[in-house]
XYZ file of C-alpha atoms in Angstrom:
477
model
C 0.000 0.000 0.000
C 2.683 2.436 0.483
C 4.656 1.463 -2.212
C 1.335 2.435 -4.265
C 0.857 5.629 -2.364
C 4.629 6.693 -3.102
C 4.428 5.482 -7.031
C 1.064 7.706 -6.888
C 2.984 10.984 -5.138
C 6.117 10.466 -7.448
C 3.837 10.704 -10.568
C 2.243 13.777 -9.112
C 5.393 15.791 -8.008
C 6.335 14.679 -11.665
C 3.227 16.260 -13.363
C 3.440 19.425 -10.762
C 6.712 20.203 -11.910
C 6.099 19.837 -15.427
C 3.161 21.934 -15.084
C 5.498 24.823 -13.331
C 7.725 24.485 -16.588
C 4.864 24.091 -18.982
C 3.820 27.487 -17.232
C 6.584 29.561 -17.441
C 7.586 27.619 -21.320
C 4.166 28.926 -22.013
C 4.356 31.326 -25.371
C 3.522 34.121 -24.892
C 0.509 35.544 -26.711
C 1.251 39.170 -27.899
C -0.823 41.990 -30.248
C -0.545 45.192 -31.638
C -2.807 47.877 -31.561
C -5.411 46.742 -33.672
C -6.016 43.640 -32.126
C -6.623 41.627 -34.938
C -3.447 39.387 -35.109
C -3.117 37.807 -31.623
C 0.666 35.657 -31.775
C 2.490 32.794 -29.874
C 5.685 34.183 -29.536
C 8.704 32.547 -27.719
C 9.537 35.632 -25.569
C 10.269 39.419 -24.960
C 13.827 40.770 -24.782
C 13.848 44.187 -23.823
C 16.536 46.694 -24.863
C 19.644 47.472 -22.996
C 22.990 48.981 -24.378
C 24.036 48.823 -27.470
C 26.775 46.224 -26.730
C 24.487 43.888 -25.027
C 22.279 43.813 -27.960
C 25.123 43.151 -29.921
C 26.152 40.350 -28.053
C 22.612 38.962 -27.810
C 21.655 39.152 -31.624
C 25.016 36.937 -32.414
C 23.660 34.551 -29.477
C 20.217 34.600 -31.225
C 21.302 34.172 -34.838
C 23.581 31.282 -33.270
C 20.643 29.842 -32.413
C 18.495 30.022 -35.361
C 15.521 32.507 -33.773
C 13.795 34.846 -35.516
C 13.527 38.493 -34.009
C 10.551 41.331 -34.606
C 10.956 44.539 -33.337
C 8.394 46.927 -31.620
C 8.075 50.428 -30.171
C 4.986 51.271 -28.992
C 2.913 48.729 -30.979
C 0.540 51.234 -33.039
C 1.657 49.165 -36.738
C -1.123 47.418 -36.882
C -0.426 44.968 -39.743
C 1.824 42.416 -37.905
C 4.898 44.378 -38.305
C 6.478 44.026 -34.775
C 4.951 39.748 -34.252
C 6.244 36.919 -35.634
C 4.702 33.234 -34.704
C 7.786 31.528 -32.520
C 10.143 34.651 -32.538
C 11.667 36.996 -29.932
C 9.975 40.317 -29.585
C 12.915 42.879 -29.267
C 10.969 45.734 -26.617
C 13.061 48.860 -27.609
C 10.908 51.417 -25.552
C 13.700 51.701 -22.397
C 16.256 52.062 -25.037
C 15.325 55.861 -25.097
C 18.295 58.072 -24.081
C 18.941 61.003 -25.791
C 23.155 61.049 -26.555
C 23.802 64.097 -27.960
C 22.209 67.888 -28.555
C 23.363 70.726 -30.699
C 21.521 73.824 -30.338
C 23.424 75.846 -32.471
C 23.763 73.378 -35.314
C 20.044 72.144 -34.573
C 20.913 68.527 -34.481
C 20.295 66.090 -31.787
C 21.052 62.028 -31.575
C 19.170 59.753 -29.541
C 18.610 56.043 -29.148
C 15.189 54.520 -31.447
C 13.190 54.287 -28.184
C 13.004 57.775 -27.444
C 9.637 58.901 -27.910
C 8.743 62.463 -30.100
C 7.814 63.817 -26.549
C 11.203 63.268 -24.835
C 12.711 65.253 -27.635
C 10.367 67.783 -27.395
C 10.768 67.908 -24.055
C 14.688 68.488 -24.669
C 14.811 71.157 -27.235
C 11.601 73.107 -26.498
C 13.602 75.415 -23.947
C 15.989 76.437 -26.639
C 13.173 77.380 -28.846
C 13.323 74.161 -31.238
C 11.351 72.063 -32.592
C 11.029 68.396 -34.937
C 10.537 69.155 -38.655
C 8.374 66.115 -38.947
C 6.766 63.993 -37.148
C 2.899 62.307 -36.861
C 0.590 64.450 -35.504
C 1.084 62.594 -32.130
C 4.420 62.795 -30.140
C 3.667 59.126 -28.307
C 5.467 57.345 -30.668
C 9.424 56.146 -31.083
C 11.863 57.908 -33.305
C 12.787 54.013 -34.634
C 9.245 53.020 -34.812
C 8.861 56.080 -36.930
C 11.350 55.975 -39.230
C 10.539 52.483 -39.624
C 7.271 53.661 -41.471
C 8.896 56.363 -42.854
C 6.338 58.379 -41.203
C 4.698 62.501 -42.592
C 3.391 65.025 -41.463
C 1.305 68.309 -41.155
C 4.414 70.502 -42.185
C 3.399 71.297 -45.875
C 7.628 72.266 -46.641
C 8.301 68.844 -45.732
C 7.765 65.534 -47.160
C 8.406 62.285 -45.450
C 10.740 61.709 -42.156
C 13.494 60.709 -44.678
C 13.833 64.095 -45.708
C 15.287 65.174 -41.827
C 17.111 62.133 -40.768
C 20.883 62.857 -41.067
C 22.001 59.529 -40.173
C 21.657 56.618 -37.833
C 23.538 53.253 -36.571
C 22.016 49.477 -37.593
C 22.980 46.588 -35.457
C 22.661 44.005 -38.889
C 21.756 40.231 -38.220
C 25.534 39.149 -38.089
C 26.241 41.341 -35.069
C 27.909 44.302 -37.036
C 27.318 47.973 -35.992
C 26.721 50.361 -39.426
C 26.916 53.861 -39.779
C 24.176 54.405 -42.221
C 23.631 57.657 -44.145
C 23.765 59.341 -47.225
C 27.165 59.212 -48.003
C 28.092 56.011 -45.749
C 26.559 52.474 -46.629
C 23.826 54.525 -48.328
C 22.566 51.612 -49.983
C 20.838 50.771 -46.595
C 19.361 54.505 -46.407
C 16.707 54.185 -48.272
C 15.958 50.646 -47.301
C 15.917 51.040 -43.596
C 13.886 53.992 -43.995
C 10.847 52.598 -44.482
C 11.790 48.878 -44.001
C 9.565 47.947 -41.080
C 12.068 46.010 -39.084
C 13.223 44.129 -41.595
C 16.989 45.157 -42.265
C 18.298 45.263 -38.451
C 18.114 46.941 -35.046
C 18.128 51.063 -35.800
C 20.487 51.603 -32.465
C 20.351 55.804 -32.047
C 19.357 58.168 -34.916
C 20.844 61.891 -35.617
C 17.868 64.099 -36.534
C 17.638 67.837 -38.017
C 15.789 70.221 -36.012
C 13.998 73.659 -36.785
C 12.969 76.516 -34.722
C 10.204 76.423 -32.817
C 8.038 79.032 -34.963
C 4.886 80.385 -33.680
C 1.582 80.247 -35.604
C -1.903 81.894 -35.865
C -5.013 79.335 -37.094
C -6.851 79.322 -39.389
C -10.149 77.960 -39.831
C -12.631 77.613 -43.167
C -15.729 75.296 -43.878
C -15.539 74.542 -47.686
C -17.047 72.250 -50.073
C -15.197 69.650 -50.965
C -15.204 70.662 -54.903
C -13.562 73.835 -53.680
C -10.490 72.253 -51.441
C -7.487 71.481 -54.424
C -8.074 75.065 -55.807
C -7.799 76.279 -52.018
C -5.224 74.397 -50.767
C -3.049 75.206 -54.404
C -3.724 79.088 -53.885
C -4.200 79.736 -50.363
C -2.230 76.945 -48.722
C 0.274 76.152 -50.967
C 1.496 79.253 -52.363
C 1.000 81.092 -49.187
C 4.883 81.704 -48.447
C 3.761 82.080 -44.133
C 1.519 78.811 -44.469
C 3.589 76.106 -42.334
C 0.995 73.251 -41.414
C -2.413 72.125 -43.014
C -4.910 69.779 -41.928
C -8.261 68.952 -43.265
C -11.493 66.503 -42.626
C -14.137 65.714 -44.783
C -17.278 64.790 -43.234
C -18.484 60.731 -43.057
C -21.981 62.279 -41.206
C -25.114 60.697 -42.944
C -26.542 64.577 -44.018
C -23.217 65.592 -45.215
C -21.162 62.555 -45.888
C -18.102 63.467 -48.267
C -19.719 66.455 -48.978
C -18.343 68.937 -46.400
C -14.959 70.078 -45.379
C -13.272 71.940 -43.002
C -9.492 73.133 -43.224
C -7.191 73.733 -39.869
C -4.064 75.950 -41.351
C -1.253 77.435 -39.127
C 0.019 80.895 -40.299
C 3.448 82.166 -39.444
C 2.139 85.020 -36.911
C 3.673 88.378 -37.974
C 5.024 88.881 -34.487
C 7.370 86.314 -33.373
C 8.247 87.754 -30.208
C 4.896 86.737 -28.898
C 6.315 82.920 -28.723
C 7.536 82.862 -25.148
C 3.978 83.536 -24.185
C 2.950 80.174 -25.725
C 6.087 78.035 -25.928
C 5.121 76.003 -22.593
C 4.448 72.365 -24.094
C 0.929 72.181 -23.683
C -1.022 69.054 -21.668
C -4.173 67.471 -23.378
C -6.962 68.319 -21.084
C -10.137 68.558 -22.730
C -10.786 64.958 -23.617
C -14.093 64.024 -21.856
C -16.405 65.825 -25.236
C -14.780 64.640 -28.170
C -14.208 61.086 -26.578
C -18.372 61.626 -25.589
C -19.210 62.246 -29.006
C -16.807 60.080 -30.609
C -18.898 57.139 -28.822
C -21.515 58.396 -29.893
C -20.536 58.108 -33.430
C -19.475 54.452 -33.359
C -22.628 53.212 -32.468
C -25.554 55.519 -34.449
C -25.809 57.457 -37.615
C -27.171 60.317 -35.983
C -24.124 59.964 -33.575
C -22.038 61.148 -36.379
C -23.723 63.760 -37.436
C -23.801 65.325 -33.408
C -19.822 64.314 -34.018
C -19.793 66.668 -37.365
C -21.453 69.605 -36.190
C -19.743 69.706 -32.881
C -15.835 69.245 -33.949
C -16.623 71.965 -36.547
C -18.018 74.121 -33.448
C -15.231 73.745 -31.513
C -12.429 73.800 -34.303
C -13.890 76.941 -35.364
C -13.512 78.500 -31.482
C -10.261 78.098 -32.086
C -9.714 80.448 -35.058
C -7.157 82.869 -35.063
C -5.587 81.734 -31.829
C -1.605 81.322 -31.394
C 0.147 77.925 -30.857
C 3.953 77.004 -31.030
C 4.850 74.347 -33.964
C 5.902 72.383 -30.533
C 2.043 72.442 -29.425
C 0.809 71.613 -33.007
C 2.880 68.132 -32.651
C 1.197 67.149 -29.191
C -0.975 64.228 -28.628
C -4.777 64.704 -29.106
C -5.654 61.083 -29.458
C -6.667 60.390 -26.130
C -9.567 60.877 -26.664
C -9.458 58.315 -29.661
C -8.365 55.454 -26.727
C -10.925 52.384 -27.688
C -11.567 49.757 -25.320
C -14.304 47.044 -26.507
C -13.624 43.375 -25.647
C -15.903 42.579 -29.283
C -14.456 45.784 -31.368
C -11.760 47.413 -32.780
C -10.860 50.320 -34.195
C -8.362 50.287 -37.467
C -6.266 52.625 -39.909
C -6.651 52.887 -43.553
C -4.176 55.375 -45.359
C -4.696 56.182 -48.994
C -2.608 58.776 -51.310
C -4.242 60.390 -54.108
C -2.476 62.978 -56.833
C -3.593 66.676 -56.037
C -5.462 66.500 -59.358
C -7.369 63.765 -58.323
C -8.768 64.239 -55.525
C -12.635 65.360 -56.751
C -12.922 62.733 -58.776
C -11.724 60.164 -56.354
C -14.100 61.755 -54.047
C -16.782 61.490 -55.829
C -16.623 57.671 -56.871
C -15.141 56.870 -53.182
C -18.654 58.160 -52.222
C -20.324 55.987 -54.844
C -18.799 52.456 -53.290
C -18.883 53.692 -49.746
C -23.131 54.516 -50.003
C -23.634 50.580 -51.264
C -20.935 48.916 -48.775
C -21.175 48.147 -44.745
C -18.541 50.080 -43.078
C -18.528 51.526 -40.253
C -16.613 54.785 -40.662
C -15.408 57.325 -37.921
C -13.578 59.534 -39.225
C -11.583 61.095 -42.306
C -8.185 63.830 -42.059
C -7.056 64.911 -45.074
C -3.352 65.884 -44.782
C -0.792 66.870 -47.577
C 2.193 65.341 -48.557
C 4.596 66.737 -51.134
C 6.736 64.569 -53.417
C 10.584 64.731 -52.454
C 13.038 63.837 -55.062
C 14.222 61.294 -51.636
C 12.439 58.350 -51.324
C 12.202 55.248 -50.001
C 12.534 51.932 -51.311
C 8.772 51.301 -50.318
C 7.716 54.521 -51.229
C 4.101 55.624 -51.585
C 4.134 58.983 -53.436
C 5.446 57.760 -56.224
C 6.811 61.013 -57.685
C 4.459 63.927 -57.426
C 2.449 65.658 -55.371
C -0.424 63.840 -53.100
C -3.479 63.715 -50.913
C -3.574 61.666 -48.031
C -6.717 60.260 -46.663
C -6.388 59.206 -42.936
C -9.989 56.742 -42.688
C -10.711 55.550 -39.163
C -12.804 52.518 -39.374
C -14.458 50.689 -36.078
C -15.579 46.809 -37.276
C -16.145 43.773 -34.840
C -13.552 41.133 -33.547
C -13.438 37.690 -35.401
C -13.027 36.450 -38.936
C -16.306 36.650 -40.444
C -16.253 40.880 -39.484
C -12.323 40.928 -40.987
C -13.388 39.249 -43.698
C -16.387 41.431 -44.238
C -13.721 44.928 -43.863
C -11.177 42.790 -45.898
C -13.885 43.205 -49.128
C -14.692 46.570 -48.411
C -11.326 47.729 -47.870
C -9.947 46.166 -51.465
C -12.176 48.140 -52.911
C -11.242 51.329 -51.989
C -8.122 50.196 -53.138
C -8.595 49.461 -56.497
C -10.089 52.608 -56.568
C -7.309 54.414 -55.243
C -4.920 52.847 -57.740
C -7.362 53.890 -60.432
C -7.007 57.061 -59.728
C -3.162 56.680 -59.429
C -2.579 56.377 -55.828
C -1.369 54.183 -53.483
C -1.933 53.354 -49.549
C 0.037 53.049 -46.424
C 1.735 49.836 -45.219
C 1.656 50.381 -41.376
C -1.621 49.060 -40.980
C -3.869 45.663 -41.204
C -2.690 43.384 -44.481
C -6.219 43.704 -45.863
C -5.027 44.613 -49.181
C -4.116 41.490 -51.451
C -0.535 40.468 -53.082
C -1.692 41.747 -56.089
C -2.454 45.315 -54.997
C 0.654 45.391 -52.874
C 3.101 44.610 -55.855
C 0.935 47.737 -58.048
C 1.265 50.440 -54.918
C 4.655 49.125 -54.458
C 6.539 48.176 -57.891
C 9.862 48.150 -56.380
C 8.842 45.713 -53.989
C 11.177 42.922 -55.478
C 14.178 45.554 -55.058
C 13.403 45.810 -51.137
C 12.895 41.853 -50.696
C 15.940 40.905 -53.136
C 18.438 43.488 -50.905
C 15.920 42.189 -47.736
C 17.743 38.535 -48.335
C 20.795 39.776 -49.244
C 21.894 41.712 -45.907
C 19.629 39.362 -43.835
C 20.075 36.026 -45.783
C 19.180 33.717 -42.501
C 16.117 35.949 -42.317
C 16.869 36.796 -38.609
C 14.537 39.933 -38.702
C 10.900 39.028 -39.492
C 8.073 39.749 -38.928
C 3.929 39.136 -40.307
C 4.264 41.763 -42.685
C 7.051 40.119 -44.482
C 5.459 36.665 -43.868
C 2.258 37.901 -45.647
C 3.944 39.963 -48.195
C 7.164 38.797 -49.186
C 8.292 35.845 -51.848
């Protein structure tokens, strides 16, 4: 009898300790911000200095592992998971190395965020030259997507990186610029992850300017001819943002413009150069929920931002301020919902017609649709590998979509979303890789026709595919 009662407590403390290592072998199940592509992974390294990471990516490559990177996670296409890999953390990899003042150039490490450099060179009366319209995000996350702006001067990040350092899959550290291993310049920029671990990057600054804004409701027939006379050729203009309306009694119909003016008197700044905190969140968040869940919802959403966007006409704000966050407010949390990004560039010349026939699908199709900024981005003789403006000036159409959790509603958004594609490339655009992989092969390879360049040179300087990612996975040969 005790023999059996021993045997019996053996094969427990057997299965107990198993279970202990079964917990903590578990893999881990990570997702971005979109929530849509929930991933076994093996485990999460986080960042330390650079010669750690050095040493670990040689241990790792050793070993056969595959590595994605993330910063804060808001890619929402898969590019910082990979099924069975090691998600590289690079958000306490944030110090800033050097600052110029004089020469307006500072260096920090990819996990900085937009706000810790704001944070630095906002006393000395500087400021980013471009950035997203949020400051939450990382400098190596960013330049990852090769991220734009609101600055009309300014196209794409690319345009004000001066140069940065790439830990490569064999362990080697790269000074990467335009004049030194430039080949990687333009691949890195842009190249999701794929070509190594951006270590620190040495950015151009600008002053710190400060602005008047201006508001105007418009039709959106009327908006190219504005923006071409009265944005564009305005010589104090600086920033633009638009929205056209997706409210049921106005939907793609109505406009409004946000520009910001180079105020005549400069020696005002001081008076507005504090970096400003987002306070007023509790209305538009209100509203906002509003609109997700009724059609009248959206039009209360309409009528109200144009209220309130039009209170602030003619104020002053520092080019600092402009590039705060305001998306608290957009913070979703829905066990059964989502919230994705659609990003679609359209030429200048375009953008009526497009309108016009994007209203046409939209009025027969099921989508739930929040929200749509219009924002301007100017082709730069510079670009990317995986570039999307694809030589001359464009349009691009920031669409907020909220849809349910599960196959069936991806597959649903998945239809809807490839045809506002094939629109777009009708009308000679392209869209933005950062988000969901709704688009198909097909429509990738036609926004992107140099996409065999990037995954040719992608196996070429990574030819044990060490960096990977979903993106790649869905995308690449």
């Amino acid at each position: 009898m005790k023999k059996r009662y021993a045997f019996v407590l053996l094969i427990y403390c057997i299965g107990f300790i198993a279970s202990l290592w079964g917990y903590h072998q578990k893999p881990l199940i990570i997702t971005d911000k979109g929530r849509l592509l929930p991933t076994k992974i093996k485990a999460i390294h986080a960042a330390d200095d650079s010669a750690d990471l050095q040493q670990w990516i040689k241990k790792v490559a050793v070993n056969h592992e595959k590595i994605s990177i993330a910063g804060m996670q808001h890619s929402q296409g898969g590019h910082t998971l990979y099924p069975g890999g090691i998600m590289l953390d690079m958000r306490d990899y944030d110090e800033i190395i050097a600052y110029h003042p004089k020469e307006k150039m500072i260096t920090v490490q990819s996990g900085a965020t937009w706000a810790d450099i704001q944070k630095e060179i906002n006393p000395d009366g500087l400021a980013v030259r471009v950035m997203q319209s949020q400051n939450i995000f990382t400098v190596g996350g960013s330049i990852s997507v090769n991220a734009h702006g609101r600055d009309i001067r300014y196209g794409s990040l690319m345009s004000t990186v001066k140069s940065f350092r790439l830990l490569t899959a064999d362990g080697e550290i790269l000074n990467v610029s335009r004049t030194e291993n430039n080949d990687l310049f333009p691949l890195v920029l842009g190249g999701y992850g794929l070509f190594g671990i951006i270590l620190d990057v040495t950015l151009e600054l600008t002053d710190d300017e400060l602005y008047q804004i201006r508001f105007k409701e418009m039709d959106y027939e009327d908006y190219p001819d504005y923006f071409r006379h009265k944005v564009k050729q305005n010589p104090k203009a600086r920033m633009h943002i638009a929205r056209i309306s997706v409210a049921p009694e106005s939907f793609l119909q109505e406009m409004y413009v946000k520009d910001y003016v180079l105020a005549d008197n400069q020696k005002l700044r001081p008076e507005y150069s504090d970096l400003d905190r987002e306070w007023f969140v509790a209305a538009p968040k209100f509203f906002l929920g509003l609109s997700r869940y009724s059609e009248w919802g959206k039009d209360l959403l309409w009528n109200w931002q144009k209220r309130y966007f039009q209170y602030q006409d003619d104020n002053y704000i520092t080019r600092n301020n402009v590039m705060r966050s305001d998306s608290k407010f957009l913070e979703y949390h829905n066990p059964n919902r989502t919230e994705t990004l659609q990003e679609y560039y359209v030429p200048v010349d375009e953008f009526v017609s497009y309108i016009d026939d994007l209203r046409d699908l939209l009025e027969e199709e099921d989508l739930n649709l929040l929200n749509i900024t219009v924002r301007y981005v100017g082709y730069d003789e510079e670009e990317p590998v995986l570039t999307y403006t694809h030589g001359e000036d464009m349009f691009a159409l920031v669409l907020l979509m909220n849809q349910e959790l599960g196959n069936k509603a991806t597959k649903q958004t998945t239809e809807v979303v490839r045809k506002m594609i094939d629109l777009t490339l009708a009308h000679g655009g392209s869209y933005y890789l950062p988000y969901y992989s709704y688009p198909s092969q097909q429509q990738f390879e036609k926004a992107y026709p140099r996409n065999d360049v990037f995954f040719k040179k992608k196996r070429r300087y990574d030819p044990h595919e060490v960096f990977m990612n979903l993106f790649y996975k869905e995308y690449g040969p």
